[in-house]
Short mmCIF file of C-alpha atoms in Angstrom, two decimals:
data_model
loop_
_atom_site.label_atom_id
_atom_site.label_comp_id
_atom_site.label_asym_id
_atom_site.label_seq_id
_atom_site.Cartn_x
_atom_site.Cartn_y
_atom_site.Cartn_z
CA MET A 215 210.80 -65.84 -156.71
CA SER A 216 208.80 -63.54 -158.33
CA GLU A 217 206.35 -65.33 -159.26
CA THR A 218 205.96 -67.06 -155.69
CA SER A 219 204.97 -63.10 -154.15
CA ALA A 220 203.05 -62.25 -157.06
CA THR A 221 200.75 -65.36 -155.83
CA THR A 222 201.29 -64.12 -151.87
CA GLU A 223 200.47 -60.70 -152.77
CA VAL A 224 197.32 -61.91 -155.15
CA ALA A 225 196.19 -64.48 -152.28
CA SER A 226 196.09 -61.66 -149.33
CA GLN A 227 194.08 -59.88 -151.45
CA TYR A 228 191.10 -61.83 -152.38
CA ALA A 229 191.40 -62.86 -148.37
CA ALA A 230 190.88 -59.23 -147.46
CA ARG A 231 188.91 -59.57 -149.37
CA VAL A 232 186.88 -62.62 -148.05
CA ALA A 233 187.17 -61.58 -145.31
CA SER A 234 185.00 -58.15 -145.75
CA ASP A 235 182.31 -59.65 -147.35
CA LEU A 236 181.54 -62.35 -144.23
CA GLU A 237 181.32 -59.34 -142.25
CA SER A 238 179.58 -57.34 -144.04
CA ASN A 239 177.05 -60.25 -144.62
CA ALA A 240 177.70 -60.45 -140.91
CA LYS A 241 175.88 -57.39 -140.42
CA GLU A 242 173.56 -58.00 -143.12
CA GLN A 243 171.74 -60.34 -141.28
CA GLU A 244 172.03 -58.83 -138.00
CA ARG A 245 169.99 -55.84 -139.42
CA ILE A 246 167.47 -58.06 -141.10
CA GLY A 247 167.26 -60.43 -138.24
CA ALA A 248 166.61 -57.39 -136.14
CA GLU A 249 163.89 -56.59 -138.78
CA ILE A 250 162.80 -60.08 -138.41
CA VAL A 251 162.35 -59.32 -134.40
CA ALA A 252 160.03 -56.13 -134.86
CA LEU A 253 157.90 -57.55 -137.68
CA GLN A 254 157.32 -60.16 -135.24
CA GLU A 255 156.60 -58.28 -132.04
CA GLN A 256 154.59 -56.04 -134.24
CA LEU A 257 152.45 -59.61 -135.48
CA THR A 258 152.26 -60.51 -132.44
CA ALA A 259 149.90 -57.13 -130.94
CA LEU A 260 147.98 -57.03 -133.89
CA GLN A 261 146.96 -60.00 -133.39
CA HIS A 262 146.13 -59.88 -129.88
CA ASP A 263 144.06 -56.85 -130.48
CA HIS A 264 141.72 -59.01 -133.53
CA ARG A 265 141.43 -60.73 -130.79
CA VAL A 266 140.36 -58.11 -128.33
CA LEU A 267 137.86 -56.61 -131.24
CA VAL A 268 136.23 -60.23 -131.98
CA ASN A 269 135.77 -60.41 -128.48
CA ILE A 270 133.73 -57.13 -128.54
CA GLN A 271 131.82 -57.52 -132.00
CA GLN A 272 130.54 -60.77 -130.04
CA ALA A 273 129.11 -59.11 -127.09
CA LEU A 274 128.43 -56.25 -129.41
CA ALA A 275 126.26 -58.70 -131.52
CA GLY A 276 124.76 -60.51 -128.10
CA ALA A 277 123.44 -57.62 -125.98
CA ALA A 278 121.41 -56.29 -129.66
CA PRO A 279 118.96 -58.37 -128.97
CA ALA A 280 118.17 -58.03 -125.64
CA ALA A 281 118.30 -54.51 -125.94
CA GLY A 282 115.82 -54.74 -128.83
CA GLY A 283 113.48 -57.24 -127.34
CA THR A 284 110.81 -55.60 -125.68
CA PRO A 285 108.59 -54.44 -127.00
CA VAL A 286 107.71 -50.71 -126.66
CA PRO A 287 104.25 -50.12 -126.87
CA SER A 288 102.29 -47.96 -129.56
CA PRO A 289 100.40 -44.61 -128.33
CA ARG A 290 97.23 -45.14 -128.22
CA LYS A 291 94.74 -43.02 -130.36
CA ASP A 292 92.12 -41.64 -129.36
CA ALA A 293 88.63 -42.85 -130.56
CA VAL A 294 86.66 -40.74 -132.99
CA ALA A 295 83.77 -40.20 -132.15
CA GLU A 296 80.74 -39.81 -135.40
CA PRO A 297 79.25 -37.22 -134.97
CA ALA A 298 75.28 -37.53 -134.24
CA PRO A 299 72.75 -37.03 -137.47
CA GLY A 300 71.73 -34.05 -137.82
CA ARG A 301 73.81 -29.95 -138.21
CA LYS A 302 75.66 -30.37 -135.26
CA GLY A 303 77.46 -32.92 -136.97
CA THR A 304 77.90 -30.55 -140.76
CA ARG A 305 78.75 -27.69 -137.92
CA ALA A 306 81.66 -30.25 -136.67
CA ARG A 307 82.96 -30.37 -139.77
CA LYS A 308 82.63 -27.47 -141.07
CA GLY A 309 84.63 -25.62 -138.13
CA GLY A 310 87.13 -27.72 -138.12
CA ALA A 311 88.47 -27.74 -141.55
CA SER A 312 88.04 -24.08 -140.85
CA SER A 313 90.28 -23.95 -138.13
CA GLN A 314 92.87 -25.93 -140.61
CA SER A 315 92.82 -24.02 -142.66
CA PRO A 316 95.20 -20.52 -141.36
CA ALA A 317 97.97 -23.26 -140.05
CA ALA A 318 97.90 -24.23 -143.37
CA LYS A 319 98.61 -21.14 -145.09
CA LYS A 320 101.42 -19.85 -143.23
CA PRO A 321 104.10 -22.64 -144.21
CA THR A 322 103.42 -21.36 -147.84
CA ALA A 323 104.04 -17.76 -146.48
CA LYS A 324 107.41 -18.80 -145.38
CA LYS A 325 108.26 -20.51 -148.20
CA THR A 326 107.26 -18.14 -150.36
CA SER A 327 109.70 -15.55 -148.15
CA ALA A 328 112.68 -17.38 -148.33
CA ALA A 329 112.23 -18.51 -152.49
CA LYS A 330 112.15 -14.13 -152.91
CA ALA A 331 115.63 -13.91 -150.40
CA PRO A 332 117.89 -15.26 -152.95
CA ALA A 333 116.56 -13.58 -156.17
CA LYS A 334 116.47 -10.65 -154.01
CA ALA A 335 120.23 -11.76 -153.51
CA ALA A 336 121.31 -12.27 -157.11
CA GLY A 337 119.55 -9.15 -159.03
CA ALA A 338 122.41 -7.15 -156.57
CA LYS A 339 125.04 -9.07 -157.54
CA ALA A 340 123.73 -8.55 -160.84
CA ALA A 341 123.17 -4.48 -160.69
CA GLY A 342 127.02 -4.47 -160.50
CA PRO A 343 129.35 -3.00 -163.01
CA THR A 344 130.57 -6.52 -165.53
CA LEU A 345 134.10 -7.77 -166.20
CA VAL A 346 133.61 -5.71 -170.05
CA GLU A 347 133.32 -2.16 -168.36
CA LEU A 348 135.68 -2.72 -164.93
CA VAL A 349 138.61 -3.35 -168.12
CA ARG A 350 137.33 -0.46 -170.69
CA ARG A 351 136.64 2.02 -167.18
CA HIS A 352 141.00 0.76 -166.25
CA LEU A 353 142.05 1.18 -169.72
CA VAL A 354 140.51 5.43 -169.68
CA ALA A 355 141.68 6.04 -166.60
CA GLN A 356 145.59 4.52 -167.86
CA SER A 357 147.91 6.79 -169.43
CA GLU A 358 150.25 4.24 -170.67
CA PRO A 359 148.96 0.96 -172.63
CA ARG A 360 148.81 -2.09 -170.02
CA SER A 361 148.93 -5.63 -170.52
CA ALA A 362 146.74 -8.42 -170.04
CA ALA A 363 148.47 -9.34 -166.57
CA GLU A 364 148.79 -5.96 -165.52
CA VAL A 365 145.69 -4.88 -166.07
CA SER A 366 143.64 -8.25 -164.21
CA ALA A 367 145.83 -7.77 -161.31
CA ALA A 368 144.85 -4.37 -161.44
CA LEU A 369 141.16 -5.17 -161.40
CA ALA A 370 141.66 -7.79 -158.29
CA GLN A 371 143.50 -5.29 -156.63
CA ASP A 372 140.30 -3.35 -156.66
CA HIS A 373 138.03 -5.78 -156.46
CA PRO A 374 138.56 -9.15 -154.24
CA GLU A 375 135.69 -9.68 -153.77
CA ARG A 376 134.95 -11.03 -157.37
CA PRO A 377 137.49 -13.48 -159.31
CA VAL A 378 139.13 -12.26 -161.76
CA ARG A 379 141.42 -14.33 -164.30
CA THR A 380 144.27 -13.36 -167.06
CA THR A 381 142.55 -15.36 -169.80
CA VAL A 382 139.05 -14.21 -169.39
CA VAL A 383 140.83 -10.87 -169.12
CA ARG A 384 142.86 -10.91 -172.81
CA ASN A 385 139.11 -12.80 -174.25
CA THR A 386 137.61 -9.44 -172.77
CA LEU A 387 140.47 -6.98 -173.88
CA GLU A 388 140.56 -8.32 -177.46
CA GLY A 389 137.04 -8.22 -177.71
CA LEU A 390 136.89 -4.66 -177.33
CA VAL A 391 139.72 -4.01 -179.72
CA ALA A 392 136.96 -6.43 -182.26
CA LYS A 393 134.34 -3.20 -181.10
CA GLN A 394 137.26 -0.65 -181.64
CA GLN A 395 136.93 0.30 -178.21
CA ALA A 396 140.35 -0.20 -177.80
CA GLN A 397 144.29 -0.41 -179.49
CA ARG A 398 146.12 -3.33 -179.11
CA THR A 399 150.13 -2.15 -178.95
CA LYS A 400 152.48 -5.22 -179.82
CA GLN A 401 156.39 -4.16 -178.67
CA GLY A 402 158.31 -7.71 -178.90
CA SER A 403 156.57 -11.06 -177.68
CA SER A 404 154.33 -8.89 -175.17
CA VAL A 405 150.78 -7.21 -175.92
CA TYR A 406 150.08 -3.92 -175.02
CA TYR A 407 146.83 -2.65 -174.42
CA THR A 408 144.79 1.44 -174.66
CA ALA A 409 141.36 3.05 -174.71
CA GLY A 410 140.64 3.19 -177.68
CA GLY A 411 137.59 6.10 -178.79
CA ALA A 412 134.38 5.59 -177.68
CA PRO A 413 131.50 5.01 -180.18
CA GLU A 414 129.43 8.48 -180.46
CA PRO A 415 126.15 9.25 -178.11
CA ALA A 416 123.29 9.04 -179.60
CA PRO A 417 121.73 12.58 -181.33
CA ALA A 418 119.19 14.17 -178.55
CA PRO A 419 115.52 13.88 -179.47
CA GLU A 420 114.47 17.41 -180.75
CA PRO A 421 112.49 19.61 -178.00
CA ALA A 422 108.75 19.87 -179.20
CA SER A 423 108.85 23.79 -180.17
CA GLN A 424 111.51 23.44 -182.27
CA ALA A 425 110.11 20.88 -184.32
CA GLU A 426 106.62 22.37 -185.04
CA SER A 427 108.71 25.70 -185.35
CA LYS A 428 110.15 23.95 -188.55
#
């Protein structure tokens, strides 16, 4: 009796699993069938649009020759009368040349003024302080050491009109350290910078009266 009951239990488990698989298969068929129907509708719509576009293209191609078939007459050019031999023809030519010269010179003046405008704008930009000057001024104004990120953030806030990158500021600070215009200190893995001694100014030239007395 135990073997019969075990066989019956295994058969019931297989039957339940087969029934579950059949149900899943049926649902998958319904899903795929619905997708096929939707894709078929999309394909039918695309085919209809394709036929409409082909008809429009053919209609436009047939209308193009009709629109351009009628030649447009070119404007008549007035016949240029040849000047009669003598002084009158020479005077007419001189007058025409002199009347055209001011008109030919005006575009050149406009181009020159237009070319000077960018040059003036470039000169105005170049007159501003350099990044090295801005970095050094900021260090001099600080009472505590500053990192490259802090210096770049402060410069970006004070000068929003010019781009400031941390890597460029760090290179600028290292250049100041190399010139002994800044000092570098390291705290753990962080590097801080402070303003160093500025180079001594050149001595002022002595007055001419003192030089003669010597």
